[in-house]
Coordinates of C-alpha atoms in Angstrom, one line a residue:
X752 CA -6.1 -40.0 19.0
X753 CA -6.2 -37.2 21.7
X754 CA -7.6 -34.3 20.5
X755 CA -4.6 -31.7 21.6
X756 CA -2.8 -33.7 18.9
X757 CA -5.0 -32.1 16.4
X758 CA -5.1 -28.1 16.5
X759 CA -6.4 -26.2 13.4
X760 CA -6.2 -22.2 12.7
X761 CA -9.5 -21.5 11.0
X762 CA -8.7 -18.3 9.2
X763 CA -11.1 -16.3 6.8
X764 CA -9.1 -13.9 4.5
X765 CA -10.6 -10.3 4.4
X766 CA -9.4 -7.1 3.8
X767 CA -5.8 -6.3 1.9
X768 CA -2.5 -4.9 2.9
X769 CA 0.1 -3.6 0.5
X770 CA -2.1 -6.2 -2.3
X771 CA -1.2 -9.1 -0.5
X772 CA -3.9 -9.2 1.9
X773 CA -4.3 -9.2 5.8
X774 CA -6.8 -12.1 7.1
X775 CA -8.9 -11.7 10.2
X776 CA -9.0 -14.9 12.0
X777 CA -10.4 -17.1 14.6
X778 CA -8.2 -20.1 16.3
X779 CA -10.4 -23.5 17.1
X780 CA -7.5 -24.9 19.3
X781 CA -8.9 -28.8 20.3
X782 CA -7.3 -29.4 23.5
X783 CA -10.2 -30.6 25.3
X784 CA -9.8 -28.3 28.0
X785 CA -12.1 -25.3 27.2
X786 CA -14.9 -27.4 25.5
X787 CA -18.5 -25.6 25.8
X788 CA -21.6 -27.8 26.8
X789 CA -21.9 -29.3 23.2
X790 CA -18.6 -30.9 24.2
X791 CA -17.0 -28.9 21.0
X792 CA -14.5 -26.5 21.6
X793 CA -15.4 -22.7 21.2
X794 CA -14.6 -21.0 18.3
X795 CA -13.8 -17.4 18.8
X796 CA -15.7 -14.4 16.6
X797 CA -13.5 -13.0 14.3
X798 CA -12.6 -9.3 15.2
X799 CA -14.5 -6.6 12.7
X800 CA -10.6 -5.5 11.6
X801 CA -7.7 -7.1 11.2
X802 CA -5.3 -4.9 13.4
X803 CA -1.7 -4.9 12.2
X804 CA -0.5 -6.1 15.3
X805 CA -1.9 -9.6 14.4
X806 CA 0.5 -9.9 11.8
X807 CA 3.8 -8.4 13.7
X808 CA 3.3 -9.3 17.3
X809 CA 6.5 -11.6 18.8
X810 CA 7.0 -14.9 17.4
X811 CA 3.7 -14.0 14.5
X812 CA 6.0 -14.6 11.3
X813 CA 4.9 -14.3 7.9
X814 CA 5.9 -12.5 5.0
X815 CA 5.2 -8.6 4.6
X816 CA 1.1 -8.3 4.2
X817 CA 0.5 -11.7 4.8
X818 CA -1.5 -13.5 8.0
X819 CA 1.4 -14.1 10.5
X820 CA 0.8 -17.4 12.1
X821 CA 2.0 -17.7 15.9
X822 CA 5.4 -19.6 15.3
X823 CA 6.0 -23.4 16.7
X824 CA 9.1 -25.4 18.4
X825 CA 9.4 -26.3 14.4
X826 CA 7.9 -25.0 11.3
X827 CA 7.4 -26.6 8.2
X828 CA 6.8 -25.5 4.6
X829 CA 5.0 -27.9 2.7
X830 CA 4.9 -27.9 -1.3
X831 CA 4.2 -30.9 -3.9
X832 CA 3.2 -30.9 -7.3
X833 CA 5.6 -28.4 -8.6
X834 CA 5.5 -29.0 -12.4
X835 CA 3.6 -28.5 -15.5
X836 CA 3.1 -30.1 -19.1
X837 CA 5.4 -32.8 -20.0
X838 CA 9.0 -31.6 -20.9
X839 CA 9.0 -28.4 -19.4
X840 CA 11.8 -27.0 -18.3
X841 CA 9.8 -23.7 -16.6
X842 CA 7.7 -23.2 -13.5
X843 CA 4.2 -21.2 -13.8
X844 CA 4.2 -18.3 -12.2
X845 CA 2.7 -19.3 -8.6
X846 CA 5.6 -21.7 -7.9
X847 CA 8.3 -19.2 -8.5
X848 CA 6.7 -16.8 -6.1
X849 CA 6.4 -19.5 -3.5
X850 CA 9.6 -20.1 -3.4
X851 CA 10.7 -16.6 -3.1
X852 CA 8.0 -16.3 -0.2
X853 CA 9.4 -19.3 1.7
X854 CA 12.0 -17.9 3.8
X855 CA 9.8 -15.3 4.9
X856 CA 8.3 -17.5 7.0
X857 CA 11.4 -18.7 8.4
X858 CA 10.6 -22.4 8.4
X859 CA 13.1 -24.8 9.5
X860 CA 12.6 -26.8 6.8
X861 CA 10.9 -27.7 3.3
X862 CA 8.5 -30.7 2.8
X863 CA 8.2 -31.6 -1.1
X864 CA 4.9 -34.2 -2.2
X865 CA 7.0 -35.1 -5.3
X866 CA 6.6 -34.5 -8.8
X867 CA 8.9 -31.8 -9.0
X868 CA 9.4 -32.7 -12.7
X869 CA 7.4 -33.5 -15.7
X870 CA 8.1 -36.4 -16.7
X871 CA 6.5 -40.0 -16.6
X872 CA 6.1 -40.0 -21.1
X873 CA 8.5 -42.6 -22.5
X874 CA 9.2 -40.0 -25.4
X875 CA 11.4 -37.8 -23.4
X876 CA 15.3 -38.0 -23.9
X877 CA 17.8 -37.9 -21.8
X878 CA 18.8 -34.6 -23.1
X879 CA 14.9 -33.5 -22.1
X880 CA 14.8 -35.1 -18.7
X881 CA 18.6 -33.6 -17.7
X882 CA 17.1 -30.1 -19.0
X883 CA 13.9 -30.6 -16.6
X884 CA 16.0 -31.2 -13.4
X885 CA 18.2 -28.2 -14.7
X886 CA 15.2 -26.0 -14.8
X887 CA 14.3 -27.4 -11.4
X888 CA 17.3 -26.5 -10.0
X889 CA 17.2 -23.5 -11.6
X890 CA 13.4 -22.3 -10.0
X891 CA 13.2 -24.2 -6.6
X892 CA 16.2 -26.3 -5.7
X893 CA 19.0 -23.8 -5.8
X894 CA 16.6 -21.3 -4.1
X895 CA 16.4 -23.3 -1.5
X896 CA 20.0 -24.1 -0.8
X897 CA 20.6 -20.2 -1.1
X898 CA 18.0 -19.6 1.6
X899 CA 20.0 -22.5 3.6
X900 CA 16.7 -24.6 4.1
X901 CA 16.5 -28.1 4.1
X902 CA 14.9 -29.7 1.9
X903 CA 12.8 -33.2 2.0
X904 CA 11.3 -34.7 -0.5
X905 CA 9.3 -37.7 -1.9
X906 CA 9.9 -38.9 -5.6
X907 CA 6.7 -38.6 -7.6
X908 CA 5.2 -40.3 -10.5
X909 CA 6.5 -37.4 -12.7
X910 CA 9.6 -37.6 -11.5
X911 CA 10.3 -41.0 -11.2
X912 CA 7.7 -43.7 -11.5
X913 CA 8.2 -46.8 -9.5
X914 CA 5.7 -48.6 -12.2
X915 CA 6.7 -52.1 -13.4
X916 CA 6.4 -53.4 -16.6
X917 CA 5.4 -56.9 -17.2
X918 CA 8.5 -58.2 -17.0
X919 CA 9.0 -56.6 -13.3
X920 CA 11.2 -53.7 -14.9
X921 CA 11.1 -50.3 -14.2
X922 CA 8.6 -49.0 -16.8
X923 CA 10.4 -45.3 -16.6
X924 CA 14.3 -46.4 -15.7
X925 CA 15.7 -44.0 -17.5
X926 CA 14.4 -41.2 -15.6
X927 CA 14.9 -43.1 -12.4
X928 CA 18.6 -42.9 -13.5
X929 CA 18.1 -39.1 -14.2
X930 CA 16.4 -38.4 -10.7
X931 CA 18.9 -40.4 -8.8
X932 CA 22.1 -38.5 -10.8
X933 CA 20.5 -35.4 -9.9
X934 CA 19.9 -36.1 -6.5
X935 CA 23.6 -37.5 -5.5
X936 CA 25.4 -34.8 -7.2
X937 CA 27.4 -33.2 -4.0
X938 CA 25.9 -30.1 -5.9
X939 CA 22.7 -30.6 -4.9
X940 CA 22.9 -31.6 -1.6
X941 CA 19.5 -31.0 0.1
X942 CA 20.9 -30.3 3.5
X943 CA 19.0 -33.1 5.7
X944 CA 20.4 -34.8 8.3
X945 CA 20.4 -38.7 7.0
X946 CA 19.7 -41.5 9.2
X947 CA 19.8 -44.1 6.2
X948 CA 20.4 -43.3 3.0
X949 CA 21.4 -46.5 1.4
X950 CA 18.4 -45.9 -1.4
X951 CA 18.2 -42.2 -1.6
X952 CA 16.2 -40.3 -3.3
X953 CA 13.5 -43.1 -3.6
X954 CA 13.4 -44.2 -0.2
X955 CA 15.7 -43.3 3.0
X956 CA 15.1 -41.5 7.0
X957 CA 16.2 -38.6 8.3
X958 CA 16.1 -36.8 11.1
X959 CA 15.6 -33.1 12.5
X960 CA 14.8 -30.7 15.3
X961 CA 13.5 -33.8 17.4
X962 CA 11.2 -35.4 14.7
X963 CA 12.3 -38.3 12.5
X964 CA 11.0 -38.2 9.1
X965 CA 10.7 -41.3 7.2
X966 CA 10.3 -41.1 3.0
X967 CA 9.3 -44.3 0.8
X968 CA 8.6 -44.9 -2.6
X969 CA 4.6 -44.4 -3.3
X970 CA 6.0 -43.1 -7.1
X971 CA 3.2 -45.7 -7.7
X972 CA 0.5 -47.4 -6.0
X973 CA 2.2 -50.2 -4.9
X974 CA 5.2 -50.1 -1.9
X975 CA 7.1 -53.4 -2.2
X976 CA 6.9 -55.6 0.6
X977 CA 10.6 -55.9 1.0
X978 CA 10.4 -52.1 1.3
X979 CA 7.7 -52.2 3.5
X980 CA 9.7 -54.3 5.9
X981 CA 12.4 -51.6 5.8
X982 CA 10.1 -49.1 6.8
X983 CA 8.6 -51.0 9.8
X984 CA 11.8 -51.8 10.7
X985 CA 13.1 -48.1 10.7
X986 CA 10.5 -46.9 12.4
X987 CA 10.6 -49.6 15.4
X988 CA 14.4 -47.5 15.8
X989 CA 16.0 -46.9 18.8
X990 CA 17.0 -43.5 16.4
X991 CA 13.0 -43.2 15.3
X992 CA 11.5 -44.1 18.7
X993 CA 13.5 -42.0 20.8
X994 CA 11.9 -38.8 18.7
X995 CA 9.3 -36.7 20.0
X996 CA 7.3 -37.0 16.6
X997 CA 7.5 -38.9 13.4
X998 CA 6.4 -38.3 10.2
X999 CA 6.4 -40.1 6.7
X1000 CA 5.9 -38.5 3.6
X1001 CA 4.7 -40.1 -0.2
X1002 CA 3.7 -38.8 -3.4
X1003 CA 0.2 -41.1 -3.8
X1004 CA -2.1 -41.0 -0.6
X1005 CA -3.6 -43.9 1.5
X1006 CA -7.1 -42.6 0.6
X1007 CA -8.7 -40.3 -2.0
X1008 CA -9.6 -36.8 -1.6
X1009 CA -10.0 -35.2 -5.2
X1010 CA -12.2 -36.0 -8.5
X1011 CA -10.6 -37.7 -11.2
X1012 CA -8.2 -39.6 -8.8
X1013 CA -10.9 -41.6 -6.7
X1014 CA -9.7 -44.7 -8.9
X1015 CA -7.6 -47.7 -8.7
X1016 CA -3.9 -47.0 -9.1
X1017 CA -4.0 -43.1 -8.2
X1018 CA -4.0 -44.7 -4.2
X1019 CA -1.6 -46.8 -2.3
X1020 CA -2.6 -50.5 -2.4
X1021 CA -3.7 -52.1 1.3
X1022 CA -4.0 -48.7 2.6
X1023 CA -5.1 -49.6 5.9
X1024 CA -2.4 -52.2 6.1
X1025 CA -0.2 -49.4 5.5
X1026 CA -2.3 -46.7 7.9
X1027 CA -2.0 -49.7 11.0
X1028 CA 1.6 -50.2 10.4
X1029 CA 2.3 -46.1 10.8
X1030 CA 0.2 -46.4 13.7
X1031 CA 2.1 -48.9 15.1
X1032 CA 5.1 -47.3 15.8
X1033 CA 3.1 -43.8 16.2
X1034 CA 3.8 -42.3 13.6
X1035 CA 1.7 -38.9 13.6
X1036 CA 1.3 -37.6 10.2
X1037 CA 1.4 -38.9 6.4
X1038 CA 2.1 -36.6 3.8
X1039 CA 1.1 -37.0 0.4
X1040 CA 0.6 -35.3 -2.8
X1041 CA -0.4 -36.3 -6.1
X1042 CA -4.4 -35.6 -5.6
X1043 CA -3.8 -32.2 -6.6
X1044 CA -6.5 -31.1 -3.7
X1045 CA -5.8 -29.8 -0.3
X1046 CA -7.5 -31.7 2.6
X1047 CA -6.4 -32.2 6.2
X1048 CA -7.6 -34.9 7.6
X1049 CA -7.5 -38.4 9.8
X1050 CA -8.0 -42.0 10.1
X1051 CA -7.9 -43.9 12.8
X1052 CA -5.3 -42.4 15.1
X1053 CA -3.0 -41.1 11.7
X1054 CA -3.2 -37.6 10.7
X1055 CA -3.1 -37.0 6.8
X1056 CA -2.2 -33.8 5.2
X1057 CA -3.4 -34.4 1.6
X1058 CA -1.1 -31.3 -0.4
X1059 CA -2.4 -29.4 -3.1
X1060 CA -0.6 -28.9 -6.5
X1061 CA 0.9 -25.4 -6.1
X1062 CA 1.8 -26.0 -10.4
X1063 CA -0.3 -26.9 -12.9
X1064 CA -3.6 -28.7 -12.7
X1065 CA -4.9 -28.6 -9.4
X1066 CA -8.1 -30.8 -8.6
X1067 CA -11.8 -30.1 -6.7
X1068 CA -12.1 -32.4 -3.5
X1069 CA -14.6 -35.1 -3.7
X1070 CA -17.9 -33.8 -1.8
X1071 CA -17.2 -30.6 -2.4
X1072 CA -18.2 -27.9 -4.6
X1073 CA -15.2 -25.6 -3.6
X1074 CA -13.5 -24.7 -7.1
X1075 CA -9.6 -26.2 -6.8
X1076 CA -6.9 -23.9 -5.3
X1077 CA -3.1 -24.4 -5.5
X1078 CA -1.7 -24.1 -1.8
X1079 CA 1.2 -23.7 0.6
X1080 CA 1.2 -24.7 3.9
X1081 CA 2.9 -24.0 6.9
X1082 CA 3.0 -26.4 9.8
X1083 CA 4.1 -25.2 13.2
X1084 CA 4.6 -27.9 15.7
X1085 CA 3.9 -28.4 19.2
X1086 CA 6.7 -31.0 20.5
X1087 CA 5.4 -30.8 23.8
X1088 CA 1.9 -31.5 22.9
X1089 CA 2.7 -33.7 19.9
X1090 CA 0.7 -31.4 18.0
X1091 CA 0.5 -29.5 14.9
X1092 CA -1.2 -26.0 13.4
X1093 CA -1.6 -25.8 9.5
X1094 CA -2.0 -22.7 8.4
X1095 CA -2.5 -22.9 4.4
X1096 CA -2.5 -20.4 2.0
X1097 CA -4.3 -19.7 -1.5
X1098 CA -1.7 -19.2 -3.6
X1099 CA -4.2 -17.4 -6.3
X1100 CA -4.7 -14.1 -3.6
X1101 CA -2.6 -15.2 -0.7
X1102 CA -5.4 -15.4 1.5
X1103 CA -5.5 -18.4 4.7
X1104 CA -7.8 -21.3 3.6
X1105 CA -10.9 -21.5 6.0
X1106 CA -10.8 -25.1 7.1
X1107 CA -14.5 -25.0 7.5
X1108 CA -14.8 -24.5 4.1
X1109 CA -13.3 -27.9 3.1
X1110 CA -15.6 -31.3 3.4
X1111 CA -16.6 -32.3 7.0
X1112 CA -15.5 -36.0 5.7
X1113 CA -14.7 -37.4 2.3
X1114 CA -15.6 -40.7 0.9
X1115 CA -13.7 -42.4 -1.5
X1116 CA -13.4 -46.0 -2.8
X1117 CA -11.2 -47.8 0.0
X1118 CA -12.4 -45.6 2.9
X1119 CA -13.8 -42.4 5.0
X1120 CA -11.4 -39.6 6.0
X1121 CA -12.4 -37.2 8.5
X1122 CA -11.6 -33.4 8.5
X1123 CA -8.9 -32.8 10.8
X1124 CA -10.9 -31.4 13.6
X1125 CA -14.0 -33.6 13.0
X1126 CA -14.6 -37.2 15.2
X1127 CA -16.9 -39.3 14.2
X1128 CA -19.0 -38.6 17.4
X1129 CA -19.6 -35.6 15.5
X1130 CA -21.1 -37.0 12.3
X1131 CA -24.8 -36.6 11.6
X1132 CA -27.2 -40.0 9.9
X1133 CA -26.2 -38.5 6.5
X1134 CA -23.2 -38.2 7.0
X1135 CA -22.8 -41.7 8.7
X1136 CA -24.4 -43.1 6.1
X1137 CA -22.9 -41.2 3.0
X1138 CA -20.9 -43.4 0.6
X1139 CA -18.3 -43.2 -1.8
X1140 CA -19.6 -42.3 -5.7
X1141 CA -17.5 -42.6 -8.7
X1142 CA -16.8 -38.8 -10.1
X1143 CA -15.9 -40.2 -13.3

């Protein structure tokens, strides 16, 4: 991959505005065309103050007394892991202030990693699961569509579980049903522009502001191979090619990132099956929650943006001894460029995450990822040599 695909905003929060906080911050932009003799590219020093002109300059959009990132050709709001204990019907506190920070930033549109539910226990009723979407509706869904922002999402293990029982049923049907009423109710329209939509919400394409977006079914960790096909076959589209990006999105990730989830079934099967077939047909990014850990990183010549639960339970990354954070992020696009900026937010003191905080790289049981800026020229011996070790 060319390294002005991958562009990264390291930000270290300091100082506070109005109790929000104001971060200083220092851009590592890899292009390749300012590299320093190390062949790395130069980060810049931090300024001793964080003048408020940082946050209110032309095109620098953020919400009042937060770091205002430098606005793309599109911006993205990515959230995942909305929900809390089984049953409930309510949102802790962090998601509901999310959502009313969201169109402060004036993305185009919303990203959801699934499980925007709680659901997945075959004790639930139907009167239970309809009161769950209700209370989604109710915190981030109607919100939303008030704001007038799309919104695409991925179906998650809460909300829908793709897992089959023995007899190649649906283990949790019933709140397929439940997730698929919810969804196709005119009501609740979530304002994308479809390209196919024959198996909505569980798998479908769609399309905006120049990048095609396709969204399958990793409600579990294995993606049929009839679906599979459909996806290749979407994205070899006259509709998909003829984009100037693509992205796919999933609840469970192609490899692991956090502890307690480096273990068979919390990943997609034949991950690199998978990554070479988005590679194929260039697709830039994958999307994933689930892991309940924030990590941006690569493989191969795929970018993956692991969310982190911004509800209940989020997760320490493998390799790490960072304590676990719930997060927003913001993703403003280059189309030109084909590249992207994440700028990710804390939601505990809505301070930026510094990127070179996280794990250079992060091995887990089917595979190395890479931080987003790191290549694997860069890697030291221990680092080459580090491998993956069971956290539980």
């Amino acid at each position: 991959m060319s390294l002005n695909r991958r562009r990264f905003l390291f930000l270290a929060g300091v100082g506070a505005i109005g109790g929000l906080g104001l971060g200083a911050f220092a851009r590592h932009s890899l292009t390749g065309t300012t590299a320093n003799s190390s062949g790395r590219s130069p980060i810049a020093a931090p300024p001793t103050s964080a003048p408020q002109s940082v946050a209110i300059q032309k095109s620098a959009i953020a919400p009042k007394g937060l770091f205002a990132p430098m606005r793309g050709d599109v911006r993205i709001a990515v959230i995942s892991d909305l929900n809390s204990a089984y049953g409930s019907t309510d949102y802790q506190p962090q998601v509901d202030q999310a959502i009313s920070l969201i169109p402060d930033w004036q993305p185009d549109i919303v990203l959801g990693g699934g499980d925007m539910v709680a659901g997945q226990s075959p004790s639930l009723s139907s009167q239970e699961i309809t009161a769950m979407w209700a209370g989604f509706d109710r915190h981030i869904s109607a919100p939303l569509r008030q704001a007038k922002l799309p919104f695409g999402f991925t179906i998650g293990n809460h909300d829908a579980s793709s897992a089959l029982a023995v007899s190649g049923k649906f283990l949790f049907q019933n709140e397929r049903d439940h997730a698929s009423a919810y969804w196709n109710d005119p009501s609740h329209d979530p304002g994308l522009q479809f390209v196919d939509r024959a198996k909505f919400p569980f798998y479908y394409t769609f399309q905006h502001k120049d990048i095609f977006y396709l969204v399958w079914d990793a409600s579990s960790s294995l993606i049929p191979r009839d679906q599979v096909a459909w996806a290749e076959k979407s994205l070899a589209s006259e509709v998909a090619q003829a984009a100037k990006m693509r992205i796919a999105i999933g609840h469970l990730p192609l490899y692991a990132v956090a502890v307690g989830r480096d273990e068979p079934g919390e990943v997609l099967a034949d991950a690199d099956k998978l990554r070479t077939m988005l590679e194929r047909y260039n697709v830039h990014t994958y999307i994933s929650g689930h892991h309940h850990a924030y990590f941006p990183g690569h493989s191969g010549k795929l970018e993956l943006l692991h969310a982190s639960a911004l509800g209940a339970g989020p997760r320490p990354l493998l390799n790490s001894n960072l304590p676990p954070f719930n997060t927003v992020t913001i993703i403003d696009v280059d189309l030109g460029a084909a590249s992207t900026v994440y700028t990710t937010y804390d939601m505990k003191n809505l301070q930026v995450v510094d990127h070179k905080t996280l794990p250079r790289l992060i091995a887990g049981p089917t595979g190395k990822l890479l931080r987003l800026d790191v290549q694997e020229s860069d890697l030291t011996a221990s680092e080459r040599a580090l491998t993956w070790q069971p956290s539980s």
